[in-house]
Every structure is written in C-alpha cells, then in structure tokens.
mmCIF file of C-alpha atoms in Angstrom:
data_model
loop_
_atom_site.group_PDB
_atom_site.id
_atom_site.type_symbol
_atom_site.label_atom_id
_atom_site.label_comp_id
_atom_site.label_asym_id
_atom_site.label_seq_id
_atom_site.Cartn_x
_atom_site.Cartn_y
_atom_site.Cartn_z
ATOM 1 C CA MET A 260 -2.913 22.705 7.709
ATOM 2 C CA LYS A 261 -4.702 19.993 9.392
ATOM 3 C CA SER A 262 -3.329 17.883 12.258
ATOM 4 C CA PRO A 263 -3.504 13.926 12.512
ATOM 5 C CA GLN A 264 -5.859 14.508 15.284
ATOM 6 C CA SER A 265 -8.209 16.503 12.653
ATOM 7 C CA SER A 266 -7.815 14.023 10.182
ATOM 8 C CA SER A 267 -8.998 11.496 12.684
ATOM 9 C CA LEU A 268 -12.509 12.688 12.751
ATOM 10 C CA LEU A 269 -12.519 12.810 8.891
ATOM 11 C CA MET A 270 -11.466 8.991 9.129
ATOM 12 C CA GLN A 271 -14.488 8.324 11.723
ATOM 13 C CA ILE A 272 -16.862 9.750 9.065
ATOM 14 C CA PHE A 273 -15.220 7.899 6.479
ATOM 15 C CA LEU A 274 -15.432 4.686 8.434
ATOM 16 C CA CYS A 275 -19.197 4.956 9.373
ATOM 17 C CA SER A 276 -19.968 5.487 5.710
ATOM 18 C CA ILE A 277 -18.204 2.453 4.727
ATOM 19 C CA ILE A 278 -19.993 0.247 7.381
ATOM 20 C CA LEU A 279 -23.404 1.491 6.383
ATOM 21 C CA LEU A 280 -23.043 1.119 2.683
ATOM 22 C CA SER A 281 -21.179 -2.255 2.746
ATOM 23 C CA HIS A 282 -22.849 -5.226 1.841
ATOM 24 C CA PRO A 283 -23.570 -7.388 5.120
ATOM 25 C CA GLN A 284 -22.033 -10.520 3.350
ATOM 26 C CA SER A 285 -18.909 -8.687 2.116
ATOM 27 C CA ALA A 286 -17.278 -9.449 5.870
ATOM 28 C CA LEU A 287 -17.490 -13.219 5.274
ATOM 29 C CA SER A 288 -15.529 -12.757 1.816
ATOM 30 C CA SER A 289 -11.672 -13.015 0.932
ATOM 31 C CA THR A 290 -10.084 -10.434 -0.669
ATOM 32 C CA THR A 291 -7.696 -11.094 -3.721
ATOM 33 C CA ILE A 292 -5.015 -8.687 -4.595
ATOM 34 C CA TYR A 293 -2.353 -8.756 -7.536
ATOM 35 C CA ILE A 294 0.970 -6.977 -6.572
ATOM 36 C CA MET A 295 3.768 -5.673 -8.763
ATOM 37 C CA ALA A 296 7.042 -4.109 -8.033
ATOM 38 C CA ASN A 297 9.634 -2.121 -10.057
ATOM 39 C CA ASN A 298 8.674 -3.782 -13.117
ATOM 40 C CA LEU A 299 6.270 -1.045 -14.663
ATOM 41 C CA ASP A 300 8.585 1.708 -15.278
ATOM 42 C CA THR A 301 7.894 2.211 -19.088
ATOM 43 C CA PRO A 302 4.668 2.694 -20.413
ATOM 44 C CA ALA A 303 5.089 -0.404 -22.612
ATOM 45 C CA LYS A 304 5.632 -2.499 -19.382
ATOM 46 C CA LEU A 305 2.615 -1.033 -17.584
ATOM 47 C CA GLU A 306 0.506 -1.936 -20.571
ATOM 48 C CA GLU A 307 1.866 -5.281 -20.742
ATOM 49 C CA GLY A 308 1.398 -5.851 -17.225
ATOM 50 C CA LEU A 309 -2.171 -4.800 -16.933
ATOM 51 C CA MET A 310 -2.882 -7.022 -19.891
ATOM 52 C CA SER A 311 -1.516 -9.937 -18.416
ATOM 53 C CA ILE A 312 -3.322 -9.453 -15.292
ATOM 54 C CA SER A 313 -6.621 -8.788 -17.022
ATOM 55 C CA LYS A 314 -6.200 -12.121 -18.707
ATOM 56 C CA GLN A 315 -5.881 -13.609 -15.325
ATOM 57 C CA ALA A 316 -8.747 -11.709 -14.242
ATOM 58 C CA GLU A 317 -10.981 -13.832 -16.607
ATOM 59 C CA THR A 318 -10.862 -16.715 -14.234
ATOM 60 C CA ASP A 319 -9.837 -15.067 -10.915
ATOM 61 C CA ASP A 320 -11.872 -12.573 -8.929
ATOM 62 C CA ILE A 321 -9.351 -9.862 -8.259
ATOM 63 C CA ASP A 322 -10.276 -7.081 -5.778
ATOM 64 C CA ALA A 323 -7.443 -4.776 -6.781
ATOM 65 C CA ILE A 324 -4.090 -4.444 -8.453
ATOM 66 C CA VAL A 325 -1.297 -2.775 -6.462
ATOM 67 C CA ASN A 326 1.620 -1.249 -7.793
ATOM 68 C CA LEU A 327 4.570 -0.837 -5.204
ATOM 69 C CA GLY A 328 5.939 2.327 -6.791
ATOM 70 C CA ASN A 329 8.605 3.043 -9.373
ATOM 71 C CA ILE A 330 6.033 3.774 -12.516
ATOM 72 C CA ARG A 331 7.779 6.827 -13.552
ATOM 73 C CA PRO A 332 9.810 5.958 -16.943
ATOM 74 C CA ASP A 333 11.997 9.226 -16.974
ATOM 75 C CA GLU A 334 14.439 9.443 -14.196
ATOM 76 C CA ASN A 335 15.294 13.040 -15.334
ATOM 77 C CA SER A 336 11.941 14.579 -15.086
ATOM 78 C CA CYS A 337 9.379 14.494 -12.219
ATOM 79 C CA ASN A 338 6.643 16.344 -13.758
ATOM 80 C CA VAL A 339 2.963 15.891 -14.926
ATOM 81 C CA ASN A 340 3.937 15.029 -18.375
ATOM 82 C CA SER A 341 5.788 12.010 -17.192
ATOM 83 C CA TYR A 342 2.782 10.679 -15.309
ATOM 84 C CA ALA A 343 -0.235 11.573 -17.723
ATOM 85 C CA PRO A 344 0.672 8.916 -20.190
ATOM 86 C CA LEU A 345 0.746 6.205 -17.686
ATOM 87 C CA HIS A 346 -2.941 7.555 -16.227
ATOM 88 C CA GLU A 347 -4.110 7.200 -19.887
ATOM 89 C CA ILE A 348 -2.818 3.645 -20.069
ATOM 90 C CA ILE A 349 -4.425 2.806 -16.809
ATOM 91 C CA SER A 350 -7.503 4.181 -17.621
ATOM 92 C CA GLU A 351 -7.735 2.355 -21.080
ATOM 93 C CA ASN A 352 -7.004 -1.093 -19.620
ATOM 94 C CA MET A 353 -8.979 -1.028 -16.308
ATOM 95 C CA SER A 354 -11.987 1.385 -17.219
ATOM 96 C CA SER A 355 -14.561 -1.726 -18.016
ATOM 97 C CA LYS A 356 -13.011 -3.843 -15.088
ATOM 98 C CA LYS A 357 -14.171 -4.159 -11.619
ATOM 99 C CA THR A 358 -10.877 -4.358 -10.414
ATOM 100 C CA ALA A 359 -9.149 -1.224 -8.400
ATOM 101 C CA PHE A 360 -5.828 -0.033 -8.883
ATOM 102 C CA TRP A 361 -3.935 1.059 -5.871
ATOM 103 C CA SER A 362 -0.448 2.596 -6.372
ATOM 104 C CA VAL A 363 1.995 3.906 -3.463
ATOM 105 C CA ILE A 364 4.738 6.427 -4.400
ATOM 106 C CA GLY A 365 8.093 4.862 -5.139
ATOM 107 C CA GLU A 366 11.865 6.110 -5.109
ATOM 108 C CA LYS A 367 11.570 7.183 -8.880
ATOM 109 C CA GLU A 368 8.631 9.376 -8.152
ATOM 110 C CA TYR A 369 10.083 10.946 -4.701
ATOM 111 C CA ALA A 370 13.428 10.205 -3.528
ATOM 112 C CA LYS A 371 15.191 10.103 -6.865
ATOM 113 C CA CYS A 372 13.524 13.430 -8.221
ATOM 114 C CA PRO A 373 15.766 16.797 -8.151
ATOM 115 C CA GLN A 374 13.565 18.393 -5.678
ATOM 116 C CA PRO A 375 11.709 15.643 -3.883
ATOM 117 C CA GLU A 376 9.576 17.908 -1.617
ATOM 118 C CA THR A 377 8.267 19.814 -4.368
ATOM 119 C CA ASP A 378 8.321 17.454 -7.333
ATOM 120 C CA VAL A 379 5.962 15.166 -5.165
ATOM 121 C CA GLN A 380 3.184 17.315 -6.310
ATOM 122 C CA ALA A 381 3.092 16.129 -10.150
ATOM 123 C CA TRP A 382 2.563 12.446 -8.675
ATOM 124 C CA GLN A 383 -0.131 13.763 -6.227
ATOM 125 C CA ASN A 384 -1.972 15.650 -9.168
ATOM 126 C CA VAL A 385 -2.148 12.626 -11.208
ATOM 127 C CA PHE A 386 -2.459 9.620 -8.730
ATOM 128 C CA ALA A 387 -3.666 11.237 -5.777
ATOM 129 C CA PRO A 388 -6.490 13.862 -6.859
ATOM 130 C CA THR A 389 -8.858 15.147 -4.019
ATOM 131 C CA ASN A 390 -11.671 12.932 -5.665
ATOM 132 C CA SER A 391 -10.125 9.959 -7.355
ATOM 133 C CA ASP A 392 -12.390 8.123 -9.746
ATOM 134 C CA PRO A 393 -12.183 4.713 -11.221
ATOM 135 C CA PRO A 394 -10.166 2.718 -12.248
ATOM 136 C CA PHE A 395 -7.916 3.924 -9.474
ATOM 137 C CA PHE A 396 -10.210 3.056 -6.312
ATOM 138 C CA ASN A 397 -13.276 1.699 -8.548
ATOM 139 C CA ASN A 398 -15.960 3.553 -5.984
ATOM 140 C CA MET A 399 -13.853 2.415 -2.832
ATOM 141 C CA VAL A 400 -13.938 5.407 -0.763
ATOM 142 C CA ALA A 401 -10.237 6.423 0.157
ATOM 143 C CA LEU A 402 -9.254 9.006 2.773
ATOM 144 C CA ARG A 403 -6.330 11.305 1.775
ATOM 145 C CA ASP A 404 -3.745 12.426 4.335
ATOM 146 C CA PRO A 405 -4.529 16.161 4.348
ATOM 147 C CA ASN A 406 -0.718 16.772 4.828
ATOM 148 C CA TYR A 407 0.568 14.404 2.316
ATOM 149 C CA ALA A 408 -1.684 13.600 -0.452
ATOM 150 C CA GLU A 409 0.293 10.376 -1.405
ATOM 151 C CA ASN A 410 -0.578 8.689 1.842
ATOM 152 C CA TRP A 411 -4.445 7.108 1.897
ATOM 153 C CA GLY A 412 -6.233 4.815 3.424
ATOM 154 C CA LEU A 413 -9.423 2.652 2.939
ATOM 155 C CA ILE A 414 -11.415 -0.425 4.255
ATOM 156 C CA HIS A 415 -12.390 -3.116 1.865
ATOM 157 C CA LYS A 416 -13.972 -6.434 3.228
ATOM 158 C CA GLN A 417 -13.036 -5.719 6.971
ATOM 159 C CA VAL A 418 -9.515 -5.053 5.814
ATOM 160 C CA LEU A 419 -7.846 -1.648 6.300
ATOM 161 C CA TYR A 420 -5.320 -0.708 3.648
ATOM 162 C CA VAL A 421 -2.931 2.233 4.014
ATOM 163 C CA GLY A 422 -0.449 3.332 1.056
ATOM 164 C CA LEU A 423 2.406 5.401 2.540
ATOM 165 C CA ASN A 424 5.393 7.407 1.457
ATOM 166 C CA MET A 425 8.265 4.925 2.571
ATOM 167 C CA MET A 426 11.707 5.415 0.984
ATOM 168 C CA LYS A 427 14.505 3.015 1.677
ATOM 169 C CA ASP A 428 17.088 5.443 0.021
ATOM 170 C CA LYS A 429 17.294 8.955 1.065
ATOM 171 C CA GLY A 430 18.363 10.011 -2.607
ATOM 172 C CA ASN A 431 17.832 13.827 -2.915
ATOM 173 C CA MET A 432 15.627 14.216 0.210
ATOM 174 C CA ASN A 433 16.343 16.450 2.891
ATOM 175 C CA LYS A 434 16.744 13.952 5.407
ATOM 176 C CA ALA A 435 15.449 15.942 8.432
ATOM 177 C CA LEU A 436 12.540 16.986 6.365
ATOM 178 C CA TYR A 437 11.836 13.474 5.660
ATOM 179 C CA LYS A 438 12.180 12.064 9.062
ATOM 180 C CA LYS A 439 9.677 15.002 10.303
ATOM 181 C CA GLN A 440 7.497 13.462 7.822
ATOM 182 C CA LEU A 441 7.801 10.094 9.106
ATOM 183 C CA ARG A 442 7.042 11.039 12.466
ATOM 184 C CA TYR A 443 3.945 12.690 11.417
ATOM 185 C CA GLN A 444 2.905 9.527 9.482
ATOM 186 C CA ALA A 445 3.617 7.250 12.416
ATOM 187 C CA LYS A 446 0.786 9.614 14.382
ATOM 188 C CA TRP A 447 -1.363 9.575 11.217
ATOM 189 C CA VAL A 448 -1.467 5.843 10.948
ATOM 190 C CA GLN A 449 -1.953 5.258 14.685
ATOM 191 C CA LYS A 450 -4.937 7.463 14.834
ATOM 192 C CA THR A 451 -6.278 5.630 11.761
ATOM 193 C CA PHE A 452 -5.745 2.355 13.457
ATOM 194 C CA SER A 453 -7.829 3.646 16.386
ATOM 195 C CA ASP A 454 -10.712 4.815 14.742
ATOM 196 C CA SER A 455 -10.887 1.547 12.697
ATOM 197 C CA ILE A 456 -9.458 -1.508 14.907
ATOM 198 C CA ASP A 457 -10.352 -0.101 18.415
ATOM 199 C CA ASN A 458 -13.876 0.411 17.010
ATOM 200 C CA GLY A 459 -14.205 -3.129 15.630
ATOM 201 C CA PHE A 460 -14.531 -2.266 11.864
ATOM 202 C CA VAL A 461 -11.932 -4.271 10.550
ATOM 203 C CA ASP A 462 -9.945 -7.676 11.442
ATOM 204 C CA ALA A 463 -6.747 -7.130 9.419
ATOM 205 C CA VAL A 464 -4.459 -4.415 8.195
ATOM 206 C CA VAL A 465 -2.008 -4.065 5.149
ATOM 207 C CA LEU A 466 0.496 -1.170 5.223
ATOM 208 C CA MET A 467 2.138 -0.603 1.929
ATOM 209 C CA GLY A 468 5.223 1.231 1.334
ATOM 210 C CA TYR A 469 7.927 1.181 -1.595
ATOM 211 C CA GLY A 470 10.735 0.010 0.780
ATOM 212 C CA TYR A 471 12.009 -0.858 4.149
ATOM 213 C CA ASP A 472 15.224 0.637 5.723
ATOM 214 C CA PRO A 473 15.178 -0.009 9.883
ATOM 215 C CA LYS A 474 17.575 2.727 10.284
ATOM 216 C CA LEU A 475 15.940 5.453 8.052
ATOM 217 C CA MET A 476 12.551 4.487 9.149
ATOM 218 C CA ASN A 477 13.210 4.147 12.835
ATOM 219 C CA VAL A 478 11.262 7.206 13.599
ATOM 220 C CA PHE A 479 8.304 5.540 11.901
ATOM 221 C CA PHE A 480 8.389 2.106 13.195
ATOM 222 C CA ARG A 481 9.734 2.790 16.509
ATOM 223 C CA PRO A 482 6.552 4.531 17.724
ATOM 224 C CA PHE A 483 4.298 2.336 16.032
ATOM 225 C CA ASP A 484 5.955 -0.826 17.487
ATOM 226 C CA ARG A 485 5.156 0.740 20.874
ATOM 227 C CA TYR A 486 1.397 1.409 19.957
ATOM 228 C CA MET A 487 1.292 -2.251 18.661
ATOM 229 C CA THR A 488 2.552 -3.766 21.934
ATOM 230 C CA ALA A 489 0.940 -1.379 24.326
ATOM 231 C CA ARG A 490 -2.211 0.361 22.885
ATOM 232 C CA LEU A 491 -3.416 -2.173 20.289
ATOM 233 C CA LYS A 492 -5.596 -4.295 22.616
ATOM 234 C CA THR A 493 -7.024 -6.560 19.826
ATOM 235 C CA ALA A 494 -4.442 -9.185 18.388
ATOM 236 C CA VAL A 495 -5.251 -7.979 14.683
ATOM 237 C CA PRO A 496 -2.704 -9.294 12.469
ATOM 238 C CA VAL A 497 -0.938 -6.622 10.425
ATOM 239 C CA MET A 498 1.358 -6.943 7.289
ATOM 240 C CA TYR A 499 3.999 -4.411 5.845
ATOM 241 C CA LEU A 500 4.169 -4.766 2.301
ATOM 242 C CA CYS A 501 6.994 -3.438 0.279
ATOM 243 C CA ALA A 502 9.419 -3.931 -2.943
ATOM 244 C CA THR A 503 12.552 -5.613 -2.341
ATOM 245 C CA GLY A 504 14.645 -3.761 -4.851
ATOM 246 C CA GLY A 505 16.800 -6.261 -6.554
ATOM 247 C CA VAL A 506 16.032 -9.514 -5.104
ATOM 248 C CA SER A 507 15.736 -12.066 -7.782
ATOM 249 C CA ASP A 508 13.017 -13.827 -6.329
ATOM 250 C CA THR A 509 10.196 -13.148 -3.818
ATOM 251 C CA GLY A 510 10.225 -15.148 -0.568
ATOM 252 C CA GLY A 511 7.025 -16.038 1.291
ATOM 253 C CA ILE A 512 5.388 -14.151 4.161
ATOM 254 C CA GLU A 513 7.819 -13.572 7.011
ATOM 255 C CA SER A 514 6.063 -13.645 10.480
ATOM 256 C CA ASN A 515 7.241 -11.817 13.767
ATOM 257 C CA PHE A 516 8.536 -8.841 11.867
ATOM 258 C CA ARG A 517 10.320 -6.477 14.137
ATOM 259 C CA GLY A 518 9.723 -9.088 16.915
ATOM 260 C CA LEU A 519 6.028 -8.675 17.086
ATOM 261 C CA ASP A 520 3.688 -11.672 17.015
ATOM 262 C CA THR A 521 0.885 -10.579 14.719
ATOM 263 C CA PHE A 522 3.328 -8.156 12.504
ATOM 264 C CA TYR A 523 3.958 -9.898 9.256
ATOM 265 C CA GLU A 524 6.318 -8.606 6.185
ATOM 266 C CA LEU A 525 6.179 -9.375 2.344
ATOM 267 C CA SER A 526 8.626 -8.042 0.335
ATOM 268 C CA VAL A 527 8.114 -8.415 -3.413
ATOM 269 C CA SER A 528 10.744 -8.426 -6.253
ATOM 270 C CA ASP A 529 10.478 -7.173 -9.700
ATOM 271 C CA THR A 530 10.351 -10.436 -11.283
ATOM 272 C CA VAL A 531 8.493 -12.103 -8.307
ATOM 273 C CA ARG A 532 9.620 -15.812 -9.362
ATOM 274 C CA ASN A 533 10.861 -17.346 -12.287
ATOM 275 C CA GLY A 534 10.032 -14.338 -14.590
ATOM 276 C CA ASP A 535 6.270 -14.183 -13.698
ATOM 277 C CA PRO A 536 5.343 -10.445 -13.292
ATOM 278 C CA PHE A 537 2.955 -10.363 -10.294
ATOM 279 C CA LEU A 538 2.124 -12.005 -7.150
ATOM 280 C CA LYS A 539 -1.133 -13.038 -5.785
ATOM 281 C CA LEU A 540 -1.989 -12.169 -2.041
ATOM 282 C CA VAL A 541 -5.196 -13.637 -0.729
ATOM 283 C CA ILE A 542 -6.348 -12.105 2.645
ATOM 284 C CA GLU A 543 -9.048 -13.960 4.863
ATOM 285 C CA PRO A 544 -9.450 -11.371 7.773
ATOM 286 C CA ASN A 545 -12.044 -13.986 9.504
ATOM 287 C CA ASN A 546 -9.627 -16.885 9.604
ATOM 288 C CA LEU A 547 -9.170 -18.076 13.198
ATOM 289 C CA VAL A 548 -5.632 -19.017 12.510
ATOM 290 C CA ALA A 549 -3.971 -15.850 12.460
ATOM 291 C CA GLU A 550 -0.996 -17.285 10.383
ATOM 292 C CA ASP A 551 -3.361 -18.292 7.707
ATOM 293 C CA VAL A 552 -5.087 -14.737 7.256
ATOM 294 C CA PHE A 553 -2.464 -13.751 4.812
ATOM 295 C CA ARG A 554 -1.578 -16.149 1.836
ATOM 296 C CA VAL A 555 0.645 -15.842 -0.919
ATOM 297 C CA PHE A 556 0.509 -17.431 -4.414
ATOM 298 C CA VAL A 557 2.567 -17.702 -7.559
ATOM 299 C CA ASN A 558 0.800 -19.302 -10.558
ATOM 300 C CA GLU A 559 -1.549 -20.897 -7.920
ATOM 301 C CA GLU A 560 1.221 -22.445 -6.065
ATOM 302 C CA GLU A 561 1.193 -21.403 -2.160
ATOM 303 C CA ILE A 562 4.706 -19.831 -0.815
ATOM 304 C CA SER A 563 4.719 -20.937 2.880
ATOM 305 C CA THR A 564 4.926 -18.259 5.729
ATOM 306 C CA GLU A 565 8.674 -18.178 7.216
ATOM 307 C CA GLN A 566 9.578 -17.257 10.584
ATOM 308 C CA LYS A 567 11.967 -14.501 11.252
#
C-alpha cells in the first residue's frame, strides 16, 4: 500500500504532464462549472438534470458538471447494479459533449451503506476506475488516491480540483476507521497542495466533499488549517464546496471560512434557489482581487459573497 509521500511523487509526474500539454492561453481563461447536490438520486432525476444542463450548454461554455454525491437510487443496496444504470445515463447524455462530469461520493454511497468500508468498492468500480474515460473527466488527467480511490485530484486552467470522501453523518461507518481515513486524507491533500501550489502550478483551489461537520471532520481540518496558516506561503484562495442537506435555498459564498482569510465555503442545497436544479460557479484564478476569484450565479444573477 502506498503512502501519502509516494503518491506525492505520482502527483509531481502528473502535474508536469499537465503543464506541458496545456495550451499556453488556458491560464488566462475562466472556468465555468455547474453544480448539483442531493437532487439526482433517481435515474429519471439524473437524466432530467443532465438534459437541463445540456440545454444551458448550448449558450454557455461549461467546463464541467459537478455532482456533490447522493446519486444512489436504492438506499437498501450498495452494489454495482445500483450504479451501472447511472453510468449508462451519464454516458448517453454526455458522450457527445465537451463537458466533463465530476462526482464526489455522498452519504447514500458510503455512510448509509450497510458496510461502508467494503460497500464503497462498488462505487469505486463504476465512478473511480483506474483509467477513467470520458465523459467523466473528458480527457482531463485525474490522479486517484492510491489508498482511497474515491478521492481524486486534477488541474484545469490553473485551478486545482480535489474530490474527497467527506461525510457529515457517521451513519453505519466505523467512526474510528473513518477518522483514521480523514487523517490520511489531510496528509494526502497537503502533499497535493505542496506539489502544485508551492511549485507555482495553480492559482486557486476547490476542495469538494459531500458535507461539513466541524466536530466529525476536525481531524481533517485542524491539521489542514495549520498547514494553510504556517506552511502555505502563497496567498492562494481555497474554496470548500459541499452540499447543505435540507436547506431550501443556496446562499452566497462565505468568506473567512474557519477564520482564515483566503478560505471560502459554498454550500449547495438540493433545489439551489426557487426550484432551479443547478448552480453556476465561475472561477477566475488570475483575478487580482481574491474575493472575485470565485463567483456564483443562479439564472445569470450573481449571488454576493458573504462574510462569516
């Protein structure tokens, strides 16, 4: 089994290949991602959501669709048969598009499974294969965590995206084992940061997870906070993107997350706002004003950043 340190070497190779293959003008471009949370938990909802975004993509340049978990339709089953129809729907609706589909693991795919630590393998087999083909990453080279394949990272237009196993409810999890995983994830993310940010490869970061529970996730965020304040020398804005879980409307981006100046949070509800199924996030990594690097829109109306 590989350690966080050895996976760091893989990340260095990965980063170098990305830089060499990237178009020189891509660094000047903004990135547009559409986000959905908790509202794709049946095949019909998944297909409807993708069709809605596909229609929007006719007039908007969308880099990626992000699903913040809870994509499993059957709460009593966590096997490959639960996910295979969803894989087919995504492939049918996205195969001809230039848009990537990024997914993080949700509570229905992990914490609420009968045996989370072993049932997760079914999700990994469908959504985290060793060599993921389009439409999932659309030729964007993604690095998988060698120990927990549901975790991944990639760089696109000078923004580092990291998808993580982040549960806000322990459900059926073994709490001690999950905290051990969170400690490992903190080290893996820090090494990923060191390989990319410290070497000047990225100008902004988006961490993505299903939820946020400060008490349960303290073993992840406490060392991560120390890293951001003590070791992260460059003032790179970082966002934590997660699902709200039951909140009727999505608020704006909240700054000063966990008391850190360059740490932001965006929690997305299942209906986003007024029944709209998705949220639009525009990222401009080269913006000289840190507060304007991340911008959120619903129906082309910008939601202002809020101070925590």
